[in-house]
Short mmCIF file of C-alpha atoms in Angstrom, two decimals:
data_model
loop_
_atom_site.label_atom_id
_atom_site.label_comp_id
_atom_site.label_asym_id
_atom_site.label_seq_id
_atom_site.Cartn_x
_atom_site.Cartn_y
_atom_site.Cartn_z
CA MET A 250 57.74 70.44 134.37
CA ILE A 251 60.25 67.75 133.44
CA LEU A 252 62.25 68.06 130.22
CA ALA A 253 63.12 64.59 128.96
CA SER A 254 66.09 65.80 126.95
CA GLN A 255 69.74 66.63 127.51
CA SER A 256 69.77 69.10 124.61
CA PRO A 257 70.97 72.53 125.80
CA ARG A 258 69.13 74.05 122.85
CA ARG A 259 65.78 72.65 123.97
CA LEU A 260 66.39 73.86 127.51
CA GLU A 261 67.15 77.36 126.22
CA LEU A 262 64.01 77.34 124.08
CA MET A 263 61.86 76.31 127.02
CA GLN A 264 63.43 79.01 129.16
CA SER A 265 62.59 81.50 126.40
CA MET A 266 58.94 80.50 126.98
CA GLY A 267 59.28 81.41 130.64
CA ILE A 268 59.54 77.76 131.73
CA ASP A 269 62.56 76.52 133.70
CA PRO A 270 62.13 72.74 133.71
CA GLN A 271 63.94 70.03 135.60
CA VAL A 272 66.14 68.17 133.12
CA MET A 273 65.90 64.38 133.14
CA PRO A 274 67.26 62.81 129.93
CA ALA A 275 65.73 59.62 128.59
CA ASP A 276 67.81 56.66 127.49
CA ILE A 277 66.07 54.75 124.70
CA ASP A 278 66.93 52.86 121.53
CA GLU A 279 66.51 55.42 118.75
CA ALA A 280 66.95 52.99 115.87
CA GLN A 281 64.48 53.28 113.03
CA LYS A 282 62.22 50.27 112.54
CA VAL A 283 61.98 48.49 109.20
CA ASP A 284 59.70 50.43 106.81
CA GLU A 285 59.02 53.07 109.48
CA LYS A 286 58.23 56.45 107.91
CA PRO A 287 60.09 59.55 109.14
CA LEU A 288 57.07 61.22 110.76
CA ALA A 289 56.04 58.02 112.50
CA LEU A 290 59.62 57.56 113.71
CA VAL A 291 60.03 60.99 115.27
CA LYS A 292 56.62 60.84 116.96
CA ARG A 293 57.33 57.38 118.38
CA LEU A 294 60.73 58.41 119.72
CA ALA A 295 59.25 61.41 121.52
CA GLN A 296 56.56 59.22 123.07
CA GLU A 297 59.06 56.57 124.15
CA LYS A 298 61.29 59.20 125.75
CA ALA A 299 58.35 60.56 127.75
CA ILE A 300 57.40 57.05 128.89
CA ALA A 301 60.98 56.28 129.91
CA VAL A 302 61.15 59.39 132.08
CA CYS A 303 57.82 58.57 133.73
CA TYR A 304 59.40 55.29 134.85
CA LYS A 305 62.44 57.23 136.09
CA LEU A 306 60.16 59.44 138.17
CA MET A 307 58.75 56.36 139.91
CA GLU A 308 62.29 55.56 141.06
CA GLN A 309 62.81 58.96 142.70
CA PRO A 310 62.72 59.05 146.54
CA ASN A 311 60.23 61.92 146.39
CA PHE A 312 58.12 60.46 143.58
CA GLU A 313 54.87 61.17 145.46
CA GLN A 314 55.70 64.88 145.44
CA LEU A 315 56.09 64.71 141.66
CA ASN A 316 52.46 63.72 141.15
CA ASN A 317 50.87 65.69 138.27
CA GLU A 318 54.21 66.89 136.92
CA ILE A 319 54.18 67.37 133.16
CA VAL A 320 56.81 65.40 131.26
CA LEU A 321 57.83 66.92 127.93
CA ALA A 322 59.93 64.92 125.49
CA ALA A 323 61.06 65.76 121.98
CA ASP A 324 63.05 64.30 119.14
CA THR A 325 64.23 65.99 115.94
CA ILE A 326 65.16 64.36 112.64
CA VAL A 327 66.29 65.58 109.24
CA TRP A 328 64.91 63.68 106.26
CA THR A 329 64.54 63.87 102.50
CA ASP A 330 61.71 63.13 100.10
CA ASP A 331 63.10 59.67 99.39
CA GLY A 332 62.52 58.79 103.06
CA GLN A 333 66.18 58.85 104.08
CA VAL A 334 66.62 59.94 107.70
CA PHE A 335 69.73 61.82 108.84
CA GLY A 336 70.54 61.45 112.51
CA LYS A 337 73.65 62.67 114.30
CA PRO A 338 76.83 61.89 112.35
CA THR A 339 79.02 59.13 113.71
CA ASN A 340 82.26 60.81 112.62
CA ALA A 341 83.61 63.58 110.37
CA GLU A 342 83.28 61.52 107.20
CA ASP A 343 79.67 60.76 108.01
CA ALA A 344 79.02 64.48 108.54
CA LYS A 345 80.57 65.25 105.15
CA ARG A 346 78.39 62.57 103.56
CA MET A 347 75.24 64.08 105.02
CA LEU A 348 76.09 67.64 104.04
CA THR A 349 77.00 66.55 100.51
CA LYS A 350 73.61 64.84 100.21
CA LEU A 351 71.78 67.94 101.48
CA SER A 352 73.80 70.39 99.35
CA GLY A 353 71.62 72.36 96.93
CA GLN A 354 68.51 70.46 98.01
CA THR A 355 65.41 71.05 100.11
CA HIS A 356 65.07 68.76 103.11
CA HIS A 357 62.63 68.46 105.98
CA VAL A 358 63.24 68.94 109.69
CA SER A 359 60.60 67.31 111.87
CA THR A 360 60.33 67.53 115.64
CA GLY A 361 58.08 65.16 117.52
CA VAL A 362 56.84 66.35 120.90
CA ALA A 363 55.12 64.25 123.57
CA LEU A 364 53.41 65.53 126.70
CA ARG A 365 52.43 63.25 129.57
CA ARG A 366 51.18 64.01 133.06
CA PHE A 367 52.88 61.88 135.69
CA LYS A 368 50.48 60.11 138.02
CA ALA A 369 52.10 58.62 141.10
CA PHE A 370 48.89 57.25 142.61
CA LYS A 371 47.07 55.68 139.67
CA SER A 372 47.31 52.45 137.75
CA PRO A 373 49.57 52.48 134.70
CA SER A 374 48.16 53.84 131.47
CA PRO A 375 47.34 51.43 128.63
CA ASP A 376 50.95 51.45 127.42
CA GLY A 377 52.19 50.49 130.87
CA ALA A 378 53.73 53.82 131.87
CA PRO A 379 52.90 55.39 135.26
CA SER A 380 51.11 58.34 133.70
CA VAL A 381 47.99 59.18 131.80
CA VAL A 382 48.30 59.02 128.05
CA ALA A 383 48.57 62.59 126.87
CA VAL A 384 49.31 64.14 123.51
CA ALA A 385 51.94 63.86 120.82
CA PHE A 386 52.39 65.98 117.72
CA VAL A 387 54.90 66.66 114.97
CA GLU A 388 55.98 69.96 113.41
CA THR A 389 57.87 70.04 110.10
CA THR A 390 59.96 72.81 108.57
CA ASP A 391 61.44 72.80 105.06
CA VAL A 392 65.05 73.96 104.71
CA THR A 393 66.92 74.59 101.45
CA PHE A 394 70.72 74.59 101.32
CA PHE A 395 72.95 76.49 98.95
CA GLU A 396 75.15 74.44 96.65
CA LEU A 397 78.10 73.66 98.92
CA SER A 398 81.64 73.15 97.72
CA GLU A 399 83.87 70.43 99.16
CA ASP A 400 85.99 73.11 100.81
CA GLU A 401 82.94 74.70 102.44
CA ILE A 402 81.77 71.36 103.77
CA ALA A 403 85.26 70.50 105.03
CA ALA A 404 85.59 73.86 106.80
CA TYR A 405 82.26 73.47 108.54
CA VAL A 406 82.93 69.90 109.62
CA ALA A 407 86.36 70.95 110.93
CA SER A 408 84.60 73.41 113.26
CA GLY A 409 83.16 70.45 115.15
CA GLU A 410 79.69 71.96 115.21
CA PRO A 411 77.95 69.26 113.13
CA MET A 412 78.88 66.35 115.34
CA ASP A 413 76.03 66.42 117.88
CA LYS A 414 73.27 67.58 115.57
CA ALA A 415 70.74 65.77 113.41
CA GLY A 416 71.58 66.28 109.76
CA ALA A 417 75.09 67.43 110.70
CA TYR A 418 74.29 71.13 111.03
CA GLY A 419 73.07 73.67 113.55
CA ILE A 420 70.98 76.44 112.05
CA GLN A 421 71.44 78.55 115.19
CA GLY A 422 75.24 78.41 114.79
CA ASN A 423 77.63 78.55 111.86
CA GLY A 424 75.30 76.20 110.02
CA ARG A 425 73.16 79.23 109.21
CA TYR A 426 75.62 80.00 106.39
CA LEU A 427 74.58 76.78 104.65
CA VAL A 428 70.92 77.79 104.49
CA GLN A 429 69.46 79.51 101.45
CA SER A 430 65.85 79.56 102.64
CA ILE A 431 63.51 78.19 105.27
CA GLN A 432 59.78 77.60 105.15
CA GLY A 433 58.12 77.12 108.51
CA ASP A 434 59.11 77.44 112.15
CA TYR A 435 62.78 78.36 112.62
CA GLU A 436 62.90 77.20 116.24
CA ASN A 437 61.55 73.83 115.16
CA VAL A 438 64.82 73.40 113.26
CA VAL A 439 66.75 74.35 116.40
CA GLY A 440 64.95 71.58 118.28
CA LEU A 441 61.57 72.63 119.67
CA PRO A 442 58.56 74.31 117.97
CA VAL A 443 57.82 76.68 120.85
CA SER A 444 55.01 78.56 119.11
CA LEU A 445 52.96 75.41 118.53
CA LEU A 446 54.10 73.94 121.86
CA SER A 447 52.78 76.92 123.83
CA ARG A 448 49.34 76.39 122.31
CA GLU A 449 49.44 72.65 122.87
CA LEU A 450 50.32 73.25 126.52
CA VAL A 451 47.27 75.49 126.86
CA LYS A 452 45.06 72.76 125.43
CA PHE A 453 46.72 70.06 127.51
CA THR A 454 46.55 71.88 130.84
CA GLY A 455 43.72 74.36 130.34
CA ASN A 456 46.15 77.01 131.60
CA HIS A 457 46.45 80.00 129.26
CA ASP A 458 49.47 81.28 131.21
CA TYR A 459 51.75 79.11 129.08
CA LEU A 460 51.02 81.29 126.06
CA GLU A 461 50.32 84.60 127.78
CA HIS A 462 53.50 84.50 129.86
CA ALA A 463 55.54 83.62 126.78
CA LEU A 464 54.04 86.56 124.89
CA ALA A 465 54.73 88.90 127.80
CA GLY A 466 58.23 87.56 128.41
CA ARG A 467 57.38 86.48 131.95
CA LYS A 468 58.36 83.34 133.82
CA HIS A 469 55.64 80.73 134.28
#
């Protein structure tokens, strides 16, 4: 399996499922389109990442040996009911702005996941990528923050943890102290909804080992 992400958190989550994928990050334009809704955005970005990596596979010297490899791509966004999307902060002030906006409020964390099977010997799929069109889905978790003081926000931003994370916090790190409650899949907030993903992999491949090995703690 190919993981189209450079996120160490996603790699760790996949390894927790018993899968040790090859990492091949995708390089795409992640800008939101005009009037694009958050759920449509995160699903599109996951699909575009998977497509980009399928093209990368065609450039590999051993691309024929990669035939039938599964490409898994994901993208996570934080967003609020007014449709505002919070990506990774550009600097410390941007991180403070995001955390101030999220303070005392409930927001949504959505992860889009795309699965594609690489086909080295077939014509491109309808979207032009050298793979068969597969599946894409979105999982959403609701997270509520405590009311945060300016000093609390400043202390967290000073730790440096928010800077590479959507919404300027990491729930698996010190960002957990910002969270009052969570409704939904915790690991989805970390970056990959492994419970739903394991079931989607079973449907996609017809191989129940993806779920059974995860439940048993065995490598796939």
